[in-house]
Amino acid sequence: MNDIADNLKAPVHKEKKISPWAWIPTLYFAEGIPYVIVNTISLILFKRLGLSNGEAVYLTGWLYLPWVIKPIWSPLVDMLRTKRWWIWTMQLLIGAGLAGIAFTLNVNPNTQVILAFFWLIAFSSATHDIAADGFYMLALDSHEQSLYVGIRSTFYRISTIFAQGLLIAIAGLLETYTHKVPIAWSITFYITAGVFILLFLYHKFILPHPAEDKKEDSRVIKSIGERIKEFLATFSSFFMKPAAFVSILFMLLYRLPEALLVKICPLFLLDSPAKGGLGLTTAQLGFAQGTVGVIGLTIGGILGGIAAAAGGLRKWLWPMVAAITIPDAVYIYMSFFPDVSFTLVNVLIFLEQFGYGFGFTAYMLFLIYYSRGTHKTAHYAICTAFMALSMMIPGLFAGFLEEAFGYRNFFIGAMLLCLVTVGVSLLIKIDPDFGKRSVDA
């Protein structure tokens, strides 16, 4: 009887299990928004504030840098505090950066100050990516990781539509209503900052507390020197893999035409026909590129994955190369016929983004292929750094090239550079069975 009484009095400390549905959708929704804001919306904002194409593209092109160098500080996210702490802290910093941009636009639209807040958001977002992906693996077992991988990808895409479609459309409608670009974008950034503060508060209380998600003990902290040596050894082994030079060349140049186009296409769609553009409104841009285009990209990516799973990467490499290159010609067509209807603009953007999504599958699968073997997680992280670098370097100069040659010649030049994509694809060697669904599956 005494044992029963003691058990009744004893407090229960068992944590209630939190469903992954409660946090995976919101976590990956939060992961996608700042990436789009930093790498796409920043460009459109500076264009609307009156910067030239060259200035806007060059200044925002550097904002890829945190994603290029994030493998350098990723060990710190493992060693210091918990990944849970890093997630909600970075979300708070992102919210603060968004509010800072909104305030600056409202008071004094200073380019340098706004750019400083974008840098804060960029570094916070790259760190959030590290923590969120690590937390996903710690909070779920291997079965749950496979089960929810489609959910995380879906909500990442939804966040892209929210940021690149809805937010740009809101800013465009506010531009029309207020007739003041800084005020319109200030309100838009205040709205986005509010969304992130809510995400921060939600995740601070709702994210589970996995037993494995804990800060390193003092014994491990003392061995930072050993961690650095291990990191350097892992880093050097990446470059010692067979065909390393050719593989890195593929990582850097496969998307060269897209790296140039991604910075210029929104400017082309916004600029007036007198300047060689199509003269879309900001709201129309948000719908065409941020909604229709992202849907095309998503469908292309899904079908690319299905095709690769059925026949393997080697079988589908050349159809994917064709898909990521040939549709780029739609921008040449639009540059010759700037009076094209808005409906046809949407169709052409859908086709181009669908092709990119399908062709990009080959690139992502090659990163996985090259990362196989020892240290595959760390090597894949280095591959993603090269992926970001492949977009950053050409993007820095795309605006100046467009100003020098004009939209039409720029698009023709980008189309000719598709031969580089073909060239680096000829160099790589791929196991015929890689990517195929196994017979036993």
Coordinates of C-alpha atoms in Angstrom, one line a residue:
M1 CA 0.0 0.0 0.0
N2 CA 2.8 2.4 0.8
D3 CA 4.5 1.7 -2.6
I4 CA 1.2 2.5 -4.3
A5 CA 0.8 5.8 -2.3
D6 CA 4.4 6.8 -3.1
N7 CA 3.8 6.2 -6.8
L8 CA 0.7 8.3 -6.8
K9 CA 2.5 11.2 -5.1
A10 CA 5.6 11.0 -7.4
P11 CA 5.6 13.7 -10.1
V12 CA 5.6 12.5 -13.7
H13 CA 8.5 14.0 -15.7
K14 CA 8.0 12.0 -18.9
E15 CA 7.9 14.5 -21.8
K16 CA 4.9 14.2 -24.0
K17 CA 5.9 13.1 -27.5
I18 CA 5.4 15.9 -30.1
S19 CA 4.2 14.8 -33.5
P20 CA 6.6 15.6 -36.3
W21 CA 3.6 17.1 -38.1
A22 CA 3.7 19.8 -35.4
W23 CA 7.2 21.1 -36.4
I24 CA 8.5 19.7 -39.6
P25 CA 6.2 21.8 -41.9
T26 CA 6.9 25.0 -40.0
L27 CA 10.6 24.4 -39.7
Y28 CA 11.2 24.0 -43.4
F29 CA 8.7 26.8 -44.2
A30 CA 11.0 28.9 -42.1
E31 CA 14.1 27.6 -43.8
G32 CA 13.1 28.6 -47.3
I33 CA 11.8 32.1 -46.8
P34 CA 15.1 33.9 -45.9
Y35 CA 17.0 32.2 -48.7
V36 CA 14.6 33.6 -51.3
I37 CA 14.6 37.0 -49.5
V38 CA 18.4 37.2 -49.6
N39 CA 19.0 35.9 -53.1
T40 CA 16.0 37.0 -55.1
I41 CA 13.9 39.7 -53.3
S42 CA 17.0 41.7 -52.4
L43 CA 17.7 42.1 -56.1
I44 CA 14.2 43.2 -57.0
L45 CA 14.1 45.6 -54.0
F46 CA 17.4 47.3 -55.0
K47 CA 16.2 47.5 -58.6
R48 CA 12.9 49.2 -57.5
L49 CA 15.0 51.6 -55.3
G50 CA 16.7 52.8 -58.5
L51 CA 20.0 51.0 -58.6
S52 CA 21.4 50.1 -62.0
N53 CA 21.4 46.4 -63.1
G54 CA 25.1 46.1 -62.6
E55 CA 25.1 47.6 -59.1
A56 CA 22.0 45.6 -57.9
V57 CA 23.3 42.3 -59.3
Y58 CA 26.9 42.8 -58.0
L59 CA 25.8 43.8 -54.5
T60 CA 23.3 41.0 -54.1
G61 CA 25.6 38.4 -55.8
W62 CA 27.9 38.5 -52.8
L63 CA 25.1 37.4 -50.5
Y64 CA 25.5 33.8 -51.7
L65 CA 28.8 33.8 -49.7
P66 CA 27.4 32.5 -46.4
W67 CA 26.1 29.3 -48.1
V68 CA 29.5 28.9 -49.8
I69 CA 31.5 29.0 -46.6
K70 CA 29.0 27.5 -44.1
P71 CA 30.9 24.1 -43.9
I72 CA 33.7 26.1 -42.2
W73 CA 31.6 27.0 -39.1
S74 CA 29.2 24.0 -39.2
P75 CA 31.3 22.2 -36.5
L76 CA 30.6 25.0 -34.1
V77 CA 26.9 24.3 -34.4
D78 CA 27.6 20.8 -33.3
M79 CA 30.0 21.8 -30.4
L80 CA 28.2 24.8 -28.9
R81 CA 24.7 24.8 -27.4
T82 CA 22.0 22.6 -28.9
K83 CA 20.6 22.6 -32.4
R84 CA 17.2 23.5 -31.0
W85 CA 18.8 26.6 -29.5
W86 CA 20.5 27.5 -32.8
I87 CA 17.2 27.1 -34.7
W88 CA 15.1 29.5 -32.7
T89 CA 18.0 32.0 -32.1
M90 CA 18.6 32.2 -35.8
Q91 CA 14.9 32.7 -36.5
L92 CA 14.9 35.6 -34.0
L93 CA 17.9 37.2 -35.7
I94 CA 16.3 36.8 -39.1
G95 CA 13.1 38.4 -37.8
A96 CA 15.2 41.3 -36.4
G97 CA 17.0 41.7 -39.7
L98 CA 13.7 41.8 -41.6
A99 CA 12.4 44.4 -39.2
G100 CA 15.7 46.4 -39.6
I101 CA 15.2 46.5 -43.4
A102 CA 11.5 47.6 -42.9
F103 CA 12.5 50.4 -40.5
T104 CA 15.3 51.7 -42.7
L105 CA 13.1 51.7 -45.8
N106 CA 10.5 53.7 -43.9
V107 CA 12.9 56.2 -42.3
N108 CA 15.8 56.6 -44.7
P109 CA 16.3 54.0 -47.6
N110 CA 20.0 53.8 -47.2
T111 CA 21.5 51.1 -49.5
Q112 CA 24.5 50.3 -47.2
V113 CA 22.3 49.9 -44.1
I114 CA 19.8 47.7 -45.9
L115 CA 22.6 45.6 -47.3
A116 CA 24.1 45.1 -43.8
F117 CA 20.7 43.7 -42.6
F118 CA 20.6 41.4 -45.6
W119 CA 24.1 40.1 -44.6
L120 CA 22.7 39.5 -41.1
I121 CA 19.8 37.5 -42.6
A122 CA 22.1 35.6 -44.9
F123 CA 24.5 34.4 -42.2
S124 CA 21.6 33.6 -39.9
S125 CA 19.8 31.7 -42.6
A126 CA 22.9 29.6 -43.6
T127 CA 23.4 28.7 -39.9
H128 CA 19.7 27.9 -39.5
D129 CA 20.0 25.5 -42.4
I130 CA 22.9 23.6 -40.6
A131 CA 20.9 23.4 -37.4
A132 CA 17.6 22.5 -38.9
D133 CA 19.0 19.7 -41.1
G134 CA 20.9 18.3 -38.1
F135 CA 17.9 18.6 -35.8
Y136 CA 15.8 16.7 -38.3
M137 CA 18.2 13.7 -38.1
L138 CA 18.4 13.8 -34.3
A139 CA 14.7 14.1 -33.6
L140 CA 13.6 11.4 -36.0
D141 CA 14.7 7.8 -36.4
S142 CA 15.7 6.5 -39.9
H143 CA 12.2 5.3 -40.7
E144 CA 10.7 8.7 -39.8
Q145 CA 13.4 10.5 -41.7
S146 CA 12.4 8.7 -44.9
L147 CA 8.7 9.1 -44.1
Y148 CA 8.8 12.9 -43.7
V149 CA 11.4 13.8 -46.3
G150 CA 8.7 14.5 -48.9
I151 CA 6.8 16.7 -46.3
R152 CA 9.9 18.8 -45.6
S153 CA 10.6 19.3 -49.4
T154 CA 6.9 20.2 -50.0
F155 CA 6.9 22.9 -47.3
Y156 CA 10.2 24.3 -48.5
R157 CA 8.6 24.8 -51.9
I158 CA 5.6 26.3 -50.3
S159 CA 7.8 28.8 -48.5
T160 CA 9.4 29.6 -51.9
I161 CA 6.0 30.4 -53.4
F162 CA 5.2 32.5 -50.3
A163 CA 8.4 34.5 -50.5
Q164 CA 9.0 34.7 -54.3
G165 CA 5.3 34.9 -55.2
L166 CA 3.1 36.2 -52.5
L167 CA 5.5 38.7 -50.8
I168 CA 6.5 40.2 -54.2
A169 CA 2.9 40.4 -55.2
I170 CA 2.0 42.2 -51.9
A171 CA 4.8 44.6 -52.5
G172 CA 3.6 45.3 -56.0
L173 CA 0.0 45.9 -55.0
L174 CA 1.2 48.2 -52.2
E175 CA 3.4 50.1 -54.8
T176 CA 0.2 50.7 -56.8
Y177 CA -1.8 51.7 -53.7
T178 CA 0.8 54.0 -52.0
H179 CA 2.7 55.2 -55.1
K180 CA 5.8 55.0 -52.9
V181 CA 8.2 52.1 -53.4
P182 CA 10.1 52.4 -50.1
I183 CA 6.8 52.5 -48.1
A184 CA 5.4 49.5 -50.0
W185 CA 8.4 47.4 -49.4
S186 CA 8.7 48.5 -45.8
I187 CA 5.2 47.2 -45.0
T188 CA 6.0 44.0 -46.8
F189 CA 9.2 43.5 -44.7
Y190 CA 7.3 44.3 -41.5
I191 CA 4.8 41.6 -42.4
T192 CA 7.6 39.1 -43.0
A193 CA 9.3 40.1 -39.8
G194 CA 6.1 39.4 -37.9
V195 CA 5.8 36.0 -39.5
F196 CA 9.3 35.2 -38.4
I197 CA 8.7 36.4 -34.8
L198 CA 5.7 34.1 -34.7
L199 CA 7.8 31.2 -36.0
F200 CA 10.5 31.9 -33.4
L201 CA 7.9 31.9 -30.6
Y202 CA 6.2 28.7 -31.9
H203 CA 9.4 26.7 -32.3
K204 CA 10.9 27.9 -29.0
F205 CA 8.0 26.0 -27.2
I206 CA 7.0 23.3 -29.7
L207 CA 10.2 21.8 -30.9
P208 CA 10.9 18.5 -29.1
H209 CA 14.0 17.9 -26.9
P210 CA 15.8 14.9 -28.4
A211 CA 18.2 13.2 -25.9
E212 CA 21.0 13.3 -28.6
D213 CA 20.6 17.1 -29.0
K214 CA 22.8 18.4 -26.3
K215 CA 25.8 20.6 -26.1
E216 CA 29.2 19.0 -25.9
D217 CA 30.6 18.3 -22.5
S218 CA 33.8 20.0 -21.2
R219 CA 35.9 16.9 -22.2
V220 CA 34.9 17.3 -25.8
I221 CA 35.3 21.1 -25.8
K222 CA 38.9 20.7 -24.7
S223 CA 39.6 18.7 -27.9
I224 CA 38.7 21.5 -30.3
G225 CA 42.3 21.1 -31.7
E226 CA 41.6 17.5 -32.5
R227 CA 38.3 18.5 -34.2
I228 CA 40.1 21.0 -36.4
K229 CA 42.6 18.4 -37.4
E230 CA 39.8 16.0 -38.2
F231 CA 38.0 18.7 -40.2
L232 CA 41.2 19.5 -42.2
A233 CA 41.8 15.8 -42.9
T234 CA 38.2 15.4 -44.1
F235 CA 38.4 18.5 -46.2
S236 CA 41.7 17.4 -47.9
S237 CA 40.3 13.9 -48.6
F238 CA 37.5 15.5 -50.6
F239 CA 40.1 16.7 -53.2
M240 CA 41.9 13.3 -53.2
K241 CA 38.9 11.4 -54.6
P242 CA 39.2 9.9 -58.1
A243 CA 38.5 12.4 -60.9
A244 CA 38.3 15.2 -58.3
F245 CA 39.3 18.0 -60.8
V246 CA 36.7 17.0 -63.4
S247 CA 34.0 16.5 -60.8
I248 CA 34.6 20.0 -59.3
L249 CA 34.6 21.5 -62.8
F250 CA 31.2 19.9 -63.3
M251 CA 29.9 21.3 -60.0
L252 CA 31.1 24.8 -60.9
L253 CA 30.0 24.9 -64.6
Y254 CA 27.0 22.7 -65.2
R255 CA 24.7 25.6 -64.2
L256 CA 26.7 28.4 -65.7
P257 CA 23.9 29.7 -68.0
E258 CA 21.4 29.5 -65.2
A259 CA 23.7 31.3 -62.8
L260 CA 23.8 34.2 -65.3
L261 CA 20.1 34.1 -66.1
V262 CA 18.7 33.9 -62.6
K263 CA 20.0 37.4 -61.7
I264 CA 18.9 39.1 -65.0
C265 CA 15.6 37.5 -65.8
P266 CA 13.6 39.3 -63.1
L267 CA 15.2 42.6 -64.2
F268 CA 14.3 41.9 -67.8
L269 CA 10.7 41.2 -66.9
L270 CA 10.5 44.4 -64.9
D271 CA 12.3 46.8 -67.2
S272 CA 10.2 48.8 -69.7
P273 CA 10.2 47.9 -73.4
A274 CA 12.1 51.1 -74.1
K275 CA 15.0 49.5 -72.1
G276 CA 14.6 46.1 -73.8
G277 CA 12.4 44.5 -71.1
L278 CA 8.8 43.4 -70.9
G279 CA 7.5 46.0 -68.5
L280 CA 5.7 43.7 -66.1
T281 CA 4.5 45.2 -62.8
T282 CA 6.0 44.0 -59.5
A283 CA 2.8 42.0 -58.8
Q284 CA 2.9 40.4 -62.2
L285 CA 6.5 39.4 -61.6
G286 CA 5.6 37.8 -58.3
F287 CA 2.9 35.7 -60.0
A288 CA 4.9 34.7 -63.1
Q289 CA 8.2 33.8 -61.6
G290 CA 7.3 33.3 -58.0
T291 CA 4.2 31.2 -58.4
V292 CA 3.9 29.8 -61.9
G293 CA 7.7 29.4 -62.2
V294 CA 8.1 27.7 -58.9
I295 CA 5.3 25.3 -59.7
G296 CA 7.0 24.4 -62.9
L297 CA 10.3 23.9 -61.1
T298 CA 8.7 21.7 -58.5
I299 CA 7.0 19.4 -61.1
G300 CA 10.1 19.2 -63.1
G301 CA 12.1 18.2 -60.1
I302 CA 9.6 15.5 -59.1
L303 CA 9.5 14.0 -62.5
G304 CA 13.3 14.1 -62.7
G305 CA 13.6 12.1 -59.5
I306 CA 11.1 9.5 -60.8
A307 CA 13.0 9.2 -64.1
A308 CA 16.4 8.8 -62.4
A309 CA 15.0 6.2 -60.0
A310 CA 13.6 4.2 -62.9
G311 CA 16.7 4.3 -65.2
G312 CA 19.6 5.7 -63.2
L313 CA 21.6 8.9 -63.6
R314 CA 23.7 7.7 -66.5
K315 CA 20.7 6.9 -68.7
W316 CA 18.9 10.2 -68.0
L317 CA 22.0 12.5 -67.9
W318 CA 21.6 13.7 -71.5
P319 CA 17.9 14.2 -71.5
M320 CA 18.4 16.3 -68.3
V321 CA 21.3 18.3 -69.9
A322 CA 18.9 19.0 -72.8
A323 CA 16.1 20.0 -70.3
I324 CA 18.3 22.5 -68.4
T325 CA 19.7 24.2 -71.6
I326 CA 17.3 24.3 -74.5
P327 CA 14.4 26.0 -72.6
D328 CA 16.7 29.0 -71.9
A329 CA 15.9 30.1 -75.5
V330 CA 12.5 31.4 -74.3
Y331 CA 14.2 34.5 -73.0
I332 CA 15.7 35.1 -76.5
Y333 CA 12.2 34.8 -77.9
M334 CA 10.7 37.3 -75.4
S335 CA 13.6 39.8 -76.1
F336 CA 12.6 39.8 -79.8
F337 CA 8.9 40.0 -79.1
P338 CA 8.5 42.2 -76.0
D339 CA 4.8 42.7 -76.7
V340 CA 4.1 39.1 -75.9
S341 CA 0.9 38.5 -73.8
F342 CA 1.1 38.0 -70.1
T343 CA -0.5 34.6 -70.5
L344 CA 2.3 33.5 -72.9
V345 CA 4.9 34.9 -70.6
N346 CA 3.6 32.6 -67.8
V347 CA 3.6 29.6 -70.2
L348 CA 7.2 30.3 -71.3
I349 CA 8.5 30.8 -67.7
F350 CA 6.7 27.6 -66.7
L351 CA 8.5 25.6 -69.5
E352 CA 11.9 27.1 -68.7
Q353 CA 11.6 26.4 -64.9
F354 CA 10.1 22.9 -65.6
G355 CA 13.2 22.2 -67.7
Y356 CA 15.5 23.6 -65.1
G357 CA 13.9 21.4 -62.3
F358 CA 14.1 18.3 -64.5
G359 CA 17.8 19.0 -65.5
F360 CA 18.8 20.0 -62.0
T361 CA 18.1 16.5 -60.8
A362 CA 21.2 15.3 -62.6
Y363 CA 23.3 17.9 -60.7
M364 CA 22.0 16.9 -57.3
L365 CA 22.4 13.2 -58.0
F366 CA 26.0 13.8 -59.1
L367 CA 26.7 15.6 -55.8
I368 CA 25.5 12.5 -53.9
Y369 CA 27.4 10.2 -56.3
Y370 CA 30.7 12.1 -55.7
S371 CA 30.1 12.2 -51.9
R372 CA 29.9 8.4 -51.6
G373 CA 32.3 6.6 -49.3
T374 CA 34.0 7.7 -46.1
H375 CA 32.9 11.2 -44.7
K376 CA 30.0 11.3 -47.1
T377 CA 28.1 13.8 -44.9
A378 CA 31.0 16.2 -44.7
H379 CA 31.9 15.7 -48.4
Y380 CA 28.3 16.4 -49.4
A381 CA 28.4 19.6 -47.4
I382 CA 31.5 20.7 -49.3
C383 CA 29.7 19.8 -52.6
T384 CA 26.9 22.1 -51.6
A385 CA 29.5 24.9 -51.0
F386 CA 30.7 24.5 -54.6
M387 CA 27.0 24.5 -55.7
A388 CA 26.6 27.9 -54.1
L389 CA 29.9 29.1 -55.5
S390 CA 28.8 28.1 -59.0
M391 CA 25.9 30.5 -58.6
M392 CA 27.8 33.3 -56.8
I393 CA 30.7 34.0 -59.1
P394 CA 28.9 34.3 -62.5
G395 CA 26.1 36.2 -60.7
L396 CA 28.5 38.9 -59.6
F397 CA 29.2 40.0 -63.2
A398 CA 25.9 39.2 -64.9
G399 CA 24.5 42.7 -64.4
F400 CA 27.6 44.4 -65.9
L401 CA 27.5 42.1 -68.9
E402 CA 23.8 42.9 -69.5
E403 CA 24.5 46.6 -69.3
A404 CA 27.3 46.2 -71.8
F405 CA 25.5 44.1 -74.3
G406 CA 21.8 44.6 -73.7
Y407 CA 19.2 42.0 -72.8
R408 CA 18.9 40.3 -76.2
N409 CA 22.6 39.8 -76.7
F410 CA 23.0 38.7 -73.1
F411 CA 20.4 36.0 -73.5
I412 CA 22.0 34.8 -76.8
G413 CA 25.4 34.7 -75.0
A414 CA 23.9 32.7 -72.1
M415 CA 22.4 30.3 -74.7
L416 CA 25.8 29.8 -76.3
L417 CA 27.3 29.0 -72.9
C418 CA 25.0 26.0 -72.7
L419 CA 27.8 24.4 -74.7
V420 CA 29.8 24.6 -71.5
T421 CA 27.2 22.5 -69.7
V422 CA 27.4 20.0 -72.5
G423 CA 31.2 20.0 -72.3
V424 CA 31.5 19.3 -68.6
S425 CA 28.8 16.6 -68.8
L426 CA 30.9 14.8 -71.4
L427 CA 33.8 14.7 -69.0
I428 CA 32.2 12.9 -66.0
K429 CA 32.0 9.2 -65.6
I430 CA 29.0 7.6 -63.8
D431 CA 28.4 4.1 -62.7
P432 CA 25.5 2.8 -64.9
D433 CA 23.7 1.4 -61.8
F434 CA 23.8 4.5 -59.7
G435 CA 20.4 5.9 -59.0
K436 CA 18.5 2.9 -60.2
R437 CA 15.8 1.4 -58.0
S438 CA 17.2 -2.0 -56.8
V439 CA 15.5 -5.1 -58.0
D440 CA 15.0 -6.2 -54.3
A441 CA 13.2 -2.9 -53.4

